[in-house]
PDB file of C-alpha atoms in Angstrom:
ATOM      1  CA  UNK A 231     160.910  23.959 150.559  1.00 88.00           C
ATOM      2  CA  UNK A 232     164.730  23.537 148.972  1.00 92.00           C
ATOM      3  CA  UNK A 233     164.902  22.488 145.400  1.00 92.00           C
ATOM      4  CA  UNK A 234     167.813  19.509 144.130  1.00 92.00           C
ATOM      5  CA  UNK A 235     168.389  19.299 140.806  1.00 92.00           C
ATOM      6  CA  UNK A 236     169.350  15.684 139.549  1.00 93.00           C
ATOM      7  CA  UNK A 237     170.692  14.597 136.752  1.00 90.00           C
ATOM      8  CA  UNK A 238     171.102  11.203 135.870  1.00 91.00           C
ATOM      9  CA  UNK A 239     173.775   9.741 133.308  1.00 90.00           C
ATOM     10  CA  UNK A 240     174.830   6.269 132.206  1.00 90.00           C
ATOM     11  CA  UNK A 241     174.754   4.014 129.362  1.00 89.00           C
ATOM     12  CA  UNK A 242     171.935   3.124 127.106  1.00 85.00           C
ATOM     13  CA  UNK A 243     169.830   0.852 128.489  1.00 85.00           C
ATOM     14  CA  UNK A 244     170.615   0.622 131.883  1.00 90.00           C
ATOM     15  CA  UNK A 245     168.032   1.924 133.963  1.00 88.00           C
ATOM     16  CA  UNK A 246     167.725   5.312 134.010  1.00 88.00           C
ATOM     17  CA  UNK A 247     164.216   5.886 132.846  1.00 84.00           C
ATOM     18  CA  UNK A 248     162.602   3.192 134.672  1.00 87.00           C
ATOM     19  CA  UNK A 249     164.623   4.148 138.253  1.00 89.00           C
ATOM     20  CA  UNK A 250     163.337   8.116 137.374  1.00 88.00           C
ATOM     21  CA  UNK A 251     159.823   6.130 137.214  1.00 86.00           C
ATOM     22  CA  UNK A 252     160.225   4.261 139.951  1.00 88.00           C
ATOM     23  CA  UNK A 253     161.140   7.571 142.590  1.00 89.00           C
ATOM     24  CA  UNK A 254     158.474   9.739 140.746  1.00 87.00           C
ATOM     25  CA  UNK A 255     155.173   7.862 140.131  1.00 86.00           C
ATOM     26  CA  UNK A 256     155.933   4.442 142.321  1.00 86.00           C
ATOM     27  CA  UNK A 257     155.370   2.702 139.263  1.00 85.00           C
ATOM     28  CA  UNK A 258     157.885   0.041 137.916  1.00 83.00           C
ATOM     29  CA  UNK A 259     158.275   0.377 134.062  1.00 76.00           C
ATOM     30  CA  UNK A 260     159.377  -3.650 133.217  1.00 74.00           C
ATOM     31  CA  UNK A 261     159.562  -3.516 129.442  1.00 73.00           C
ATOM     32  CA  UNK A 262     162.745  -0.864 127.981  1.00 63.00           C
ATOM     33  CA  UNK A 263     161.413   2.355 126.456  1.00 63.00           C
ATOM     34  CA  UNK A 264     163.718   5.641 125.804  1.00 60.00           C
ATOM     35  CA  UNK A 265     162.355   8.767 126.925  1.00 58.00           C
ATOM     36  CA  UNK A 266     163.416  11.838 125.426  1.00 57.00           C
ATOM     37  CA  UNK A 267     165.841  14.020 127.661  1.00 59.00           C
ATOM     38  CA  UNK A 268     163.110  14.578 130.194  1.00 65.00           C
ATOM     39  CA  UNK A 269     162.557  16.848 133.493  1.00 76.00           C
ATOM     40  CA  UNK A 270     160.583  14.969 136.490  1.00 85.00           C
ATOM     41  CA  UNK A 271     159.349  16.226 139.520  1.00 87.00           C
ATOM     42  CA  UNK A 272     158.902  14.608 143.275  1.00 90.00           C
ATOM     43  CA  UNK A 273     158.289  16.649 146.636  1.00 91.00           C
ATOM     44  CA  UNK A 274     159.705  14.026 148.855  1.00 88.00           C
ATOM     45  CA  UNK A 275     161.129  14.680 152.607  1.00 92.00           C
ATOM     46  CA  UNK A 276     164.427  14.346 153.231  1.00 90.00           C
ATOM     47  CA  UNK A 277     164.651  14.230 157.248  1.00 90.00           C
ATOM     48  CA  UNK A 278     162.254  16.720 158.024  1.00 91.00           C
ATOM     49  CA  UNK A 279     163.332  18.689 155.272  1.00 93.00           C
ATOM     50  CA  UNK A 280     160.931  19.234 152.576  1.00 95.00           C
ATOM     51  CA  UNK A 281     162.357  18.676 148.875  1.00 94.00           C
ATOM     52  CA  UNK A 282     161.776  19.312 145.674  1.00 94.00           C
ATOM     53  CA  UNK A 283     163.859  17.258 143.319  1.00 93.00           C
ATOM     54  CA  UNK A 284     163.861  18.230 139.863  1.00 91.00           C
ATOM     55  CA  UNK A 285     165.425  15.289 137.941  1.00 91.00           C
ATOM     56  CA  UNK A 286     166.793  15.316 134.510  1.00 86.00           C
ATOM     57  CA  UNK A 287     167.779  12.540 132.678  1.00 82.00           C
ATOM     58  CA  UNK A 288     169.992  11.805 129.550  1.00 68.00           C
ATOM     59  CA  UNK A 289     168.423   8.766 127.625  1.00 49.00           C
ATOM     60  CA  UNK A 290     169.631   9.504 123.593  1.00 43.00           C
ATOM     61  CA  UNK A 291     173.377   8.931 124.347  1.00 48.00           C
ATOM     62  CA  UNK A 292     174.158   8.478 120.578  1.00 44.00           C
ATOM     63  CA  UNK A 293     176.536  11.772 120.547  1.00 41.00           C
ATOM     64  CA  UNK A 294     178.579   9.625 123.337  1.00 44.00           C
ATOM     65  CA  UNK A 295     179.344   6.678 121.806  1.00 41.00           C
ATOM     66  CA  UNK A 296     182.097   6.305 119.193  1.00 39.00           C
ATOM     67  CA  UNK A 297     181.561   2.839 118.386  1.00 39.00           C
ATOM     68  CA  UNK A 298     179.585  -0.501 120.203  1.00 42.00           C
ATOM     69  CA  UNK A 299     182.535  -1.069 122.685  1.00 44.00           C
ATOM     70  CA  UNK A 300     184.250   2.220 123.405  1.00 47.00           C
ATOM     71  CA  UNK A 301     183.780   5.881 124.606  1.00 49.00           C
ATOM     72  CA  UNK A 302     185.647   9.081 123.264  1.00 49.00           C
ATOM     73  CA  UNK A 303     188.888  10.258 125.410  1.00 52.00           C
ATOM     74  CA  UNK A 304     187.902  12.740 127.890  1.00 47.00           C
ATOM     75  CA  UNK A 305     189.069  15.486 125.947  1.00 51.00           C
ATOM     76  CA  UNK A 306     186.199  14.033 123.373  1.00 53.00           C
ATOM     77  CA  UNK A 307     184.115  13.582 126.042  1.00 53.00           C
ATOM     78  CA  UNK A 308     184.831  17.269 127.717  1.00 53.00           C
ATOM     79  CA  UNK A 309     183.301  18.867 124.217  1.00 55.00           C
ATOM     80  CA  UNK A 310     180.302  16.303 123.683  1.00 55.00           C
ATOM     81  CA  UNK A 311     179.362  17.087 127.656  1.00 51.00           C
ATOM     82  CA  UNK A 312     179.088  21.021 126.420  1.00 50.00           C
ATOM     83  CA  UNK A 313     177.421  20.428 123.655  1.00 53.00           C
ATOM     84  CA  UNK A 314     174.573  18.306 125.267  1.00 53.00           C
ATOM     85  CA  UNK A 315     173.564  20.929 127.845  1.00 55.00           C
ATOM     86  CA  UNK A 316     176.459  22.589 129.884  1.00 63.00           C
ATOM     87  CA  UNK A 317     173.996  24.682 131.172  1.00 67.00           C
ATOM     88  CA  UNK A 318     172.146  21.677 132.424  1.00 70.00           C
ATOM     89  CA  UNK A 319     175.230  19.730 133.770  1.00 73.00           C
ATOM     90  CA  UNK A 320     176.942  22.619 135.847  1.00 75.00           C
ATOM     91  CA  UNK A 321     173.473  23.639 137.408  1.00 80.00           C
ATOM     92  CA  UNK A 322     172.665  20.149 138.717  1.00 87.00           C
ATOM     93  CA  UNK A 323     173.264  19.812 142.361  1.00 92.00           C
ATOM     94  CA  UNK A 324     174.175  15.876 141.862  1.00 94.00           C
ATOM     95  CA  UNK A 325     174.774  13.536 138.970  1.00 94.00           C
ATOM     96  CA  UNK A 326     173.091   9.542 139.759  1.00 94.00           C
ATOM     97  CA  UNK A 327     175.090   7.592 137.851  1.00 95.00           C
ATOM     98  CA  UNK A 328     173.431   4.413 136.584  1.00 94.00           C
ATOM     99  CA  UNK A 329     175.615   1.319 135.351  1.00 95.00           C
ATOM    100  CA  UNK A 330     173.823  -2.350 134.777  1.00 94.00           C
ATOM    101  CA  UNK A 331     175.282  -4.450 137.076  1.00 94.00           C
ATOM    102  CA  UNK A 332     174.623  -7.571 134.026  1.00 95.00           C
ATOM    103  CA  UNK A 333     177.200  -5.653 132.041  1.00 94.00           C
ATOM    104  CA  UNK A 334     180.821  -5.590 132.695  1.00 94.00           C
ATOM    105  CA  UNK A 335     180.863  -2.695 129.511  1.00 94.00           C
ATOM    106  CA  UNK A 336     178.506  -0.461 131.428  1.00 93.00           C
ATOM    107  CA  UNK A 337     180.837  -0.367 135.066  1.00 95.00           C
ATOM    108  CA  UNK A 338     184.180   0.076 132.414  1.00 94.00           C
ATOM    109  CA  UNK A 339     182.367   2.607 130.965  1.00 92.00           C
ATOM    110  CA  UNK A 340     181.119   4.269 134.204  1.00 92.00           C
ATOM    111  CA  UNK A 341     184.261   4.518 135.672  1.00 94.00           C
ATOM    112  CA  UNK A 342     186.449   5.475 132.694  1.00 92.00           C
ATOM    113  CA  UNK A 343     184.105   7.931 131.055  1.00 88.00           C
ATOM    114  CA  UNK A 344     181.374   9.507 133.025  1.00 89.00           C
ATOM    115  CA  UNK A 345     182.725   9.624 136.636  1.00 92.00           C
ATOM    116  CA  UNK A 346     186.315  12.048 134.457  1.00 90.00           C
ATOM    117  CA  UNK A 347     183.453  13.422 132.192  1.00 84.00           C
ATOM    118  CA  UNK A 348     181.490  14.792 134.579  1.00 87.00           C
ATOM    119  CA  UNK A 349     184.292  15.763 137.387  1.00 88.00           C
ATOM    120  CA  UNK A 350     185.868  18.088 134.524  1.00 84.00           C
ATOM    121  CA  UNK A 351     182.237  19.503 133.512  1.00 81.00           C
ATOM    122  CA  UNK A 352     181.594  19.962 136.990  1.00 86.00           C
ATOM    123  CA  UNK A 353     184.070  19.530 139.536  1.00 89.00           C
ATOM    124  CA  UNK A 354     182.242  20.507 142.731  1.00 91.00           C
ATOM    125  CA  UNK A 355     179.103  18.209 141.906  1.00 92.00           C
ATOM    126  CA  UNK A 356     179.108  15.163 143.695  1.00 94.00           C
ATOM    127  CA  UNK A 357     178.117  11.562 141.594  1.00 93.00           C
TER     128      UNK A 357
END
């Protein structure tokens, strides 16, 4: 069996926690509640590979934000990403990057802070 490590970024409130929910239990989570950084756990096949994925997701995002509209530079960002867990972002083996398709903030946001953010904490990793 090969092991994936996933994490999964994005903006308050878009998803995260109830997509993790979805892929692990099969249940859908309907009403918003913010998990704790959490690990998760699903053997699923891939092919006829068998996989473990252990996925980690970032739900307190408070050290992120600089105000209700914007994000921090990236040479901000570069220092918040280390001090949230560089340990956790350079071991992942992919980052899921969630963005709420309801909120034009969320895509700006995706594009101009966590796709640079996480390129220069982890070049190699694919999002």
């Amino acid at each position: 069996m090969s092991l994936c490590k996933v994490v999964v970024v994005g903006d308050e409130g878009v998803g995260k926690s109830a997509l993790v929910r979805r892929f692990t239990s099969g249940m859908f989570v309907e009403e918003f509640s913010v998990l704790p950084n959490t690990k998760n756990q699903k053997i699923h096949f891939v092919g006829s590979r068998r996989t473990k994925f252990e996925i980690c997701e970032f739900s307190d995002l408070s050290a992120f934000q600089v105000n209700n509209t914007a994000k921090p530079d990236i040479t901000e960002s570069e220092g918040l990403m280390s001090k949230i867990n560089s340990d956790l972002l350079v071991s992942a083996e992919v980052f899921l990057l969630c963005f709420s398709i309801s909120s034009r903030l969320s895509l700006f946001n995706a594009v101009t802070f966590w796709v640079p953010s996480l390129t220069a904490t982890s070049p190699s990793t694919p999002i």
